[in-house]
Amino acid sequence: MARLLVHVEGETEETFVNELLSQHLYTCSYELVSARLIGNARLREKRGGIRAWSTVRKDILNHLQEDPGCLATTMVDYYGLPQAGEKAWPGRAEAGKLPYPQKAACVEKALSADVAEELGGEFESRRFLPFVVMHEFEGLLFSDCRAFADGIGRPQLAQPFSNIRQQFATPEEIDDSPITAPSKRVEALIEGYAKPLFGTLAALKIGLPTMREECPHFRDWLVQLEAWPKQHGA
């Protein structure tokens, strides 16, 4: 039976994996699906902001080496990935110069290559499947604007959410400007928006099938995760 560990950057993504994603993947012959906050996120002195890639990479490498039969993946927001300095993530600076369809792949390929290089020639590269959420977790919630609004107990926001969604071809394309990123748009409508609570409630209300239908990059990730156990004879 296959085992999957999802390295996540926050409590919202952790809950999403443990309460939604895992239940679906257990139907795909996984023995264990769990989430791990990267870089001991709960111990951060200041909440918010993703850890340096060097720290995250260490977590991923340790896991892959400790459990040779596992698959590791990530669930991190493209918007918040450090682009420069000691905290920079591979591919993020380059991705910022590319058109939308190439951004996620640029980062994910760079992350995969970096981990493979660290582990050496005997490493089976398919065991690490990096995933970057475009552009933030909140973008996925625009998959169903009415369910989003109902899930957080703000049904009056269904139309404002829909007005935002209709400006883009897919929810994942809601951009990464410091002013107009998905979370910033939500915060402008909800004073005191609490991502871990509201994000989880909304995701549970929307459901995985709707998210995968509306968000192509997210769907591609799910397809790969669903196929992995069969590819390895689980």
Short mmCIF file of C-alpha atoms in Angstrom, two decimals:
data_model
loop_
_atom_site.label_atom_id
_atom_site.label_comp_id
_atom_site.label_asym_id
_atom_site.label_seq_id
_atom_site.Cartn_x
_atom_site.Cartn_y
_atom_site.Cartn_z
CA MET A 1 0.00 0.00 0.00
CA ALA A 2 1.20 3.49 -0.85
CA ARG A 3 1.95 6.25 1.64
CA LEU A 4 1.76 9.99 0.96
CA LEU A 5 3.03 12.92 3.00
CA VAL A 6 2.01 16.41 1.94
CA HIS A 7 4.36 19.17 3.09
CA VAL A 8 2.15 22.21 3.68
CA GLU A 9 2.81 25.79 4.71
CA GLY A 10 -0.13 26.47 6.99
CA GLU A 11 -2.92 25.10 9.13
CA THR A 12 -5.53 25.67 6.41
CA GLU A 13 -3.70 23.42 3.97
CA GLU A 14 -3.02 20.91 6.75
CA THR A 15 -6.74 20.61 7.49
CA PHE A 16 -7.57 20.48 3.80
CA VAL A 17 -5.27 17.50 3.34
CA ASN A 18 -6.39 15.66 6.46
CA GLU A 19 -10.14 16.21 6.06
CA LEU A 20 -10.75 16.40 2.29
CA LEU A 21 -7.83 15.18 0.21
CA SER A 22 -6.99 12.14 2.30
CA GLN A 23 -10.55 10.79 2.23
CA HIS A 24 -10.54 10.84 -1.55
CA LEU A 25 -7.07 9.35 -1.94
CA TYR A 26 -7.86 6.47 0.37
CA THR A 27 -10.14 5.26 -2.43
CA CYS A 28 -7.04 5.14 -4.68
CA SER A 29 -5.21 2.45 -2.68
CA TYR A 30 -3.29 4.70 -0.31
CA GLU A 31 -2.54 3.23 3.09
CA LEU A 32 -1.72 6.58 4.68
CA VAL A 33 -2.22 10.21 3.61
CA SER A 34 -1.15 12.94 6.00
CA ALA A 35 0.07 16.53 6.12
CA ARG A 36 3.12 18.01 7.79
CA LEU A 37 3.66 21.70 8.45
CA ILE A 38 6.99 22.60 6.93
CA GLY A 39 9.77 24.04 9.02
CA ASN A 40 7.95 23.52 12.34
CA ALA A 41 5.47 26.19 11.31
CA ARG A 42 3.66 26.16 14.66
CA LEU A 43 6.86 27.27 16.37
CA ARG A 44 7.33 30.42 14.28
CA GLU A 45 7.80 33.57 16.31
CA LYS A 46 5.77 35.48 13.73
CA ARG A 47 2.89 33.86 11.91
CA GLY A 48 2.71 34.12 8.15
CA GLY A 49 5.33 33.83 5.46
CA ILE A 50 6.76 30.59 4.19
CA ARG A 51 10.07 29.22 5.39
CA ALA A 52 13.30 29.29 3.42
CA TRP A 53 13.65 26.57 0.79
CA SER A 54 16.79 25.29 2.53
CA THR A 55 14.68 24.50 5.61
CA VAL A 56 11.81 22.98 3.66
CA ARG A 57 14.17 20.91 1.53
CA LYS A 58 15.72 19.43 4.65
CA ASP A 59 12.28 18.27 5.83
CA ILE A 60 11.51 16.73 2.45
CA LEU A 61 14.87 15.01 2.13
CA ASN A 62 14.64 13.56 5.63
CA HIS A 63 11.21 12.14 4.93
CA LEU A 64 12.18 10.60 1.59
CA GLN A 65 15.26 9.00 3.13
CA GLU A 66 13.49 7.74 6.25
CA ASP A 67 10.63 6.12 4.32
CA PRO A 68 11.87 4.71 0.99
CA GLY A 69 8.38 3.52 0.05
CA CYS A 70 6.64 6.86 0.35
CA LEU A 71 5.59 9.64 -1.99
CA ALA A 72 6.18 13.24 -0.93
CA THR A 73 4.49 16.31 -2.33
CA THR A 74 4.01 19.96 -1.43
CA MET A 75 1.06 22.30 -1.15
CA VAL A 76 2.40 25.85 -1.03
CA ASP A 77 1.13 29.16 -2.37
CA TYR A 78 2.96 30.54 -5.39
CA TYR A 79 2.13 34.06 -4.22
CA GLY A 80 4.11 33.81 -1.00
CA LEU A 81 7.21 31.96 -2.18
CA PRO A 82 10.42 33.94 -1.52
CA GLN A 83 12.08 35.03 -4.74
CA ALA A 84 15.47 36.32 -3.62
CA GLY A 85 18.05 36.05 -0.86
CA GLU A 86 18.72 33.16 1.48
CA LYS A 87 15.06 32.15 1.64
CA ALA A 88 14.56 31.95 -2.15
CA TRP A 89 12.79 28.95 -3.65
CA PRO A 90 14.17 27.45 -6.89
CA GLY A 91 12.47 28.72 -10.00
CA ARG A 92 10.35 31.38 -8.30
CA ALA A 93 12.27 34.42 -9.58
CA GLU A 94 12.32 33.02 -13.11
CA ALA A 95 8.61 32.15 -12.97
CA GLY A 96 7.73 35.75 -12.19
CA LYS A 97 8.87 36.73 -15.68
CA LEU A 98 6.84 34.05 -17.46
CA PRO A 99 3.22 34.07 -18.69
CA TYR A 100 0.68 32.48 -16.37
CA PRO A 101 0.52 29.02 -18.01
CA GLN A 102 4.26 28.48 -17.40
CA LYS A 103 4.65 29.81 -13.86
CA ALA A 104 3.76 26.77 -11.76
CA ALA A 105 5.66 24.33 -13.97
CA CYS A 106 8.78 26.49 -13.77
CA VAL A 107 8.83 26.34 -9.97
CA GLU A 108 7.79 22.70 -9.69
CA LYS A 109 10.44 21.50 -12.14
CA ALA A 110 13.10 23.48 -10.30
CA LEU A 111 12.06 22.03 -6.94
CA SER A 112 12.03 18.50 -8.32
CA ALA A 113 15.47 18.93 -9.88
CA ASP A 114 16.93 20.34 -6.68
CA VAL A 115 15.69 17.45 -4.54
CA ALA A 116 16.82 14.87 -7.09
CA GLU A 117 20.29 16.42 -7.18
CA GLU A 118 20.58 16.31 -3.40
CA LEU A 119 19.55 12.66 -3.19
CA GLY A 120 21.77 11.46 -6.02
CA GLY A 121 21.44 9.11 -8.95
CA GLU A 122 19.69 6.25 -7.11
CA PHE A 123 16.71 8.42 -6.16
CA GLU A 124 13.47 7.62 -7.96
CA SER A 125 12.36 11.08 -9.02
CA ARG A 126 8.68 10.13 -9.19
CA ARG A 127 8.66 9.86 -5.40
CA PHE A 128 8.70 13.66 -5.11
CA LEU A 129 5.83 15.48 -6.79
CA PRO A 130 5.98 19.20 -5.96
CA PHE A 131 2.75 21.17 -6.24
CA VAL A 132 2.44 24.96 -6.16
CA VAL A 133 -1.04 26.41 -5.62
CA MET A 134 -1.86 29.14 -8.13
CA HIS A 135 -1.85 31.75 -6.83
CA GLU A 136 -3.06 31.08 -3.29
CA PHE A 137 -5.24 28.58 -1.46
CA GLU A 138 -8.02 31.18 -1.48
CA GLY A 139 -8.04 30.99 -5.27
CA LEU A 140 -9.39 27.44 -5.04
CA LEU A 141 -12.31 28.71 -2.97
CA PHE A 142 -13.55 30.77 -5.92
CA SER A 143 -14.44 27.47 -7.61
CA ASP A 144 -17.96 27.92 -6.22
CA CYS A 145 -18.64 31.45 -5.02
CA ARG A 146 -22.01 30.69 -3.47
CA ALA A 147 -20.67 27.73 -1.53
CA PHE A 148 -17.68 29.87 -0.50
CA ALA A 149 -19.99 32.54 0.90
CA ASP A 150 -22.34 30.05 2.57
CA GLY A 151 -19.47 28.07 4.06
CA ILE A 152 -18.12 31.08 5.94
CA GLY A 153 -21.58 32.27 6.98
CA ARG A 154 -21.59 35.31 4.67
CA PRO A 155 -24.21 34.47 2.01
CA GLN A 156 -24.40 38.16 1.04
CA LEU A 157 -20.87 37.87 -0.36
CA ALA A 158 -21.81 35.34 -3.06
CA GLN A 159 -22.26 38.05 -5.67
CA PRO A 160 -19.11 40.04 -4.77
CA PHE A 161 -17.13 36.78 -4.91
CA SER A 162 -18.73 35.98 -8.26
CA ASN A 163 -17.83 39.43 -9.59
CA ILE A 164 -14.17 38.68 -8.84
CA ARG A 165 -14.33 35.17 -10.29
CA GLN A 166 -15.86 36.35 -13.57
CA GLN A 167 -12.82 38.49 -14.31
CA PHE A 168 -10.67 35.40 -14.83
CA ALA A 169 -10.80 32.29 -17.00
CA THR A 170 -10.21 30.05 -13.97
CA PRO A 171 -10.00 30.60 -10.20
CA GLU A 172 -6.29 29.80 -10.33
CA GLU A 173 -5.63 32.85 -12.48
CA ILE A 174 -6.72 35.36 -9.84
CA ASP A 175 -3.43 37.20 -9.72
CA ASP A 176 -0.58 37.63 -7.24
CA SER A 177 -0.42 41.39 -6.81
CA PRO A 178 -0.01 42.52 -3.17
CA ILE A 179 -3.33 44.31 -3.61
CA THR A 180 -5.34 41.92 -5.77
CA ALA A 181 -4.13 38.46 -4.74
CA PRO A 182 -7.02 36.12 -3.79
CA SER A 183 -6.55 36.56 -0.04
CA LYS A 184 -6.28 40.33 -0.38
CA ARG A 185 -9.54 40.45 -2.31
CA VAL A 186 -11.25 38.37 0.38
CA GLU A 187 -9.81 40.48 3.19
CA ALA A 188 -11.16 43.59 1.50
CA LEU A 189 -14.65 42.11 1.80
CA ILE A 190 -14.33 40.49 5.23
CA GLU A 191 -12.80 42.42 8.09
CA GLY A 192 -10.74 40.10 10.25
CA TYR A 193 -10.72 37.25 7.72
CA ALA A 194 -9.34 34.21 9.54
CA LYS A 195 -7.81 31.96 6.91
CA PRO A 196 -7.49 28.72 8.94
CA LEU A 197 -11.12 28.80 10.07
CA PHE A 198 -12.87 30.35 7.08
CA GLY A 199 -10.70 28.60 4.50
CA THR A 200 -11.45 25.22 6.01
CA LEU A 201 -15.20 25.85 6.32
CA ALA A 202 -15.38 27.06 2.73
CA ALA A 203 -13.36 24.14 1.36
CA LEU A 204 -15.59 21.63 3.14
CA LYS A 205 -18.67 23.29 1.70
CA ILE A 206 -17.29 23.53 -1.85
CA GLY A 207 -15.90 20.02 -2.00
CA LEU A 208 -13.07 18.41 -3.91
CA PRO A 209 -15.03 17.56 -7.11
CA THR A 210 -15.90 21.20 -7.77
CA MET A 211 -12.35 22.39 -7.13
CA ARG A 212 -10.88 19.86 -9.52
CA GLU A 213 -13.44 20.74 -12.17
CA GLU A 214 -12.75 24.47 -12.00
CA CYS A 215 -8.98 24.49 -11.37
CA PRO A 216 -6.92 22.75 -14.10
CA HIS A 217 -3.54 22.84 -12.38
CA PHE A 218 -5.03 21.51 -9.15
CA ARG A 219 -6.78 18.79 -11.17
CA ASP A 220 -3.51 17.74 -12.83
CA TRP A 221 -1.95 17.30 -9.40
CA LEU A 222 -4.82 15.15 -8.22
CA VAL A 223 -4.62 12.98 -11.31
CA GLN A 224 -0.95 12.29 -10.65
CA LEU A 225 -1.57 11.51 -6.99
CA GLU A 226 -4.44 9.17 -7.88
CA ALA A 227 -2.29 7.27 -10.37
CA TRP A 228 0.81 6.84 -8.21
CA PRO A 229 -0.24 3.73 -6.24
CA LYS A 230 -1.16 1.84 -9.42
CA GLN A 231 2.13 2.83 -11.03
CA HIS A 232 3.96 1.29 -8.10
CA GLY A 233 1.88 -1.84 -7.79
CA ALA A 234 0.08 -0.84 -4.60
#
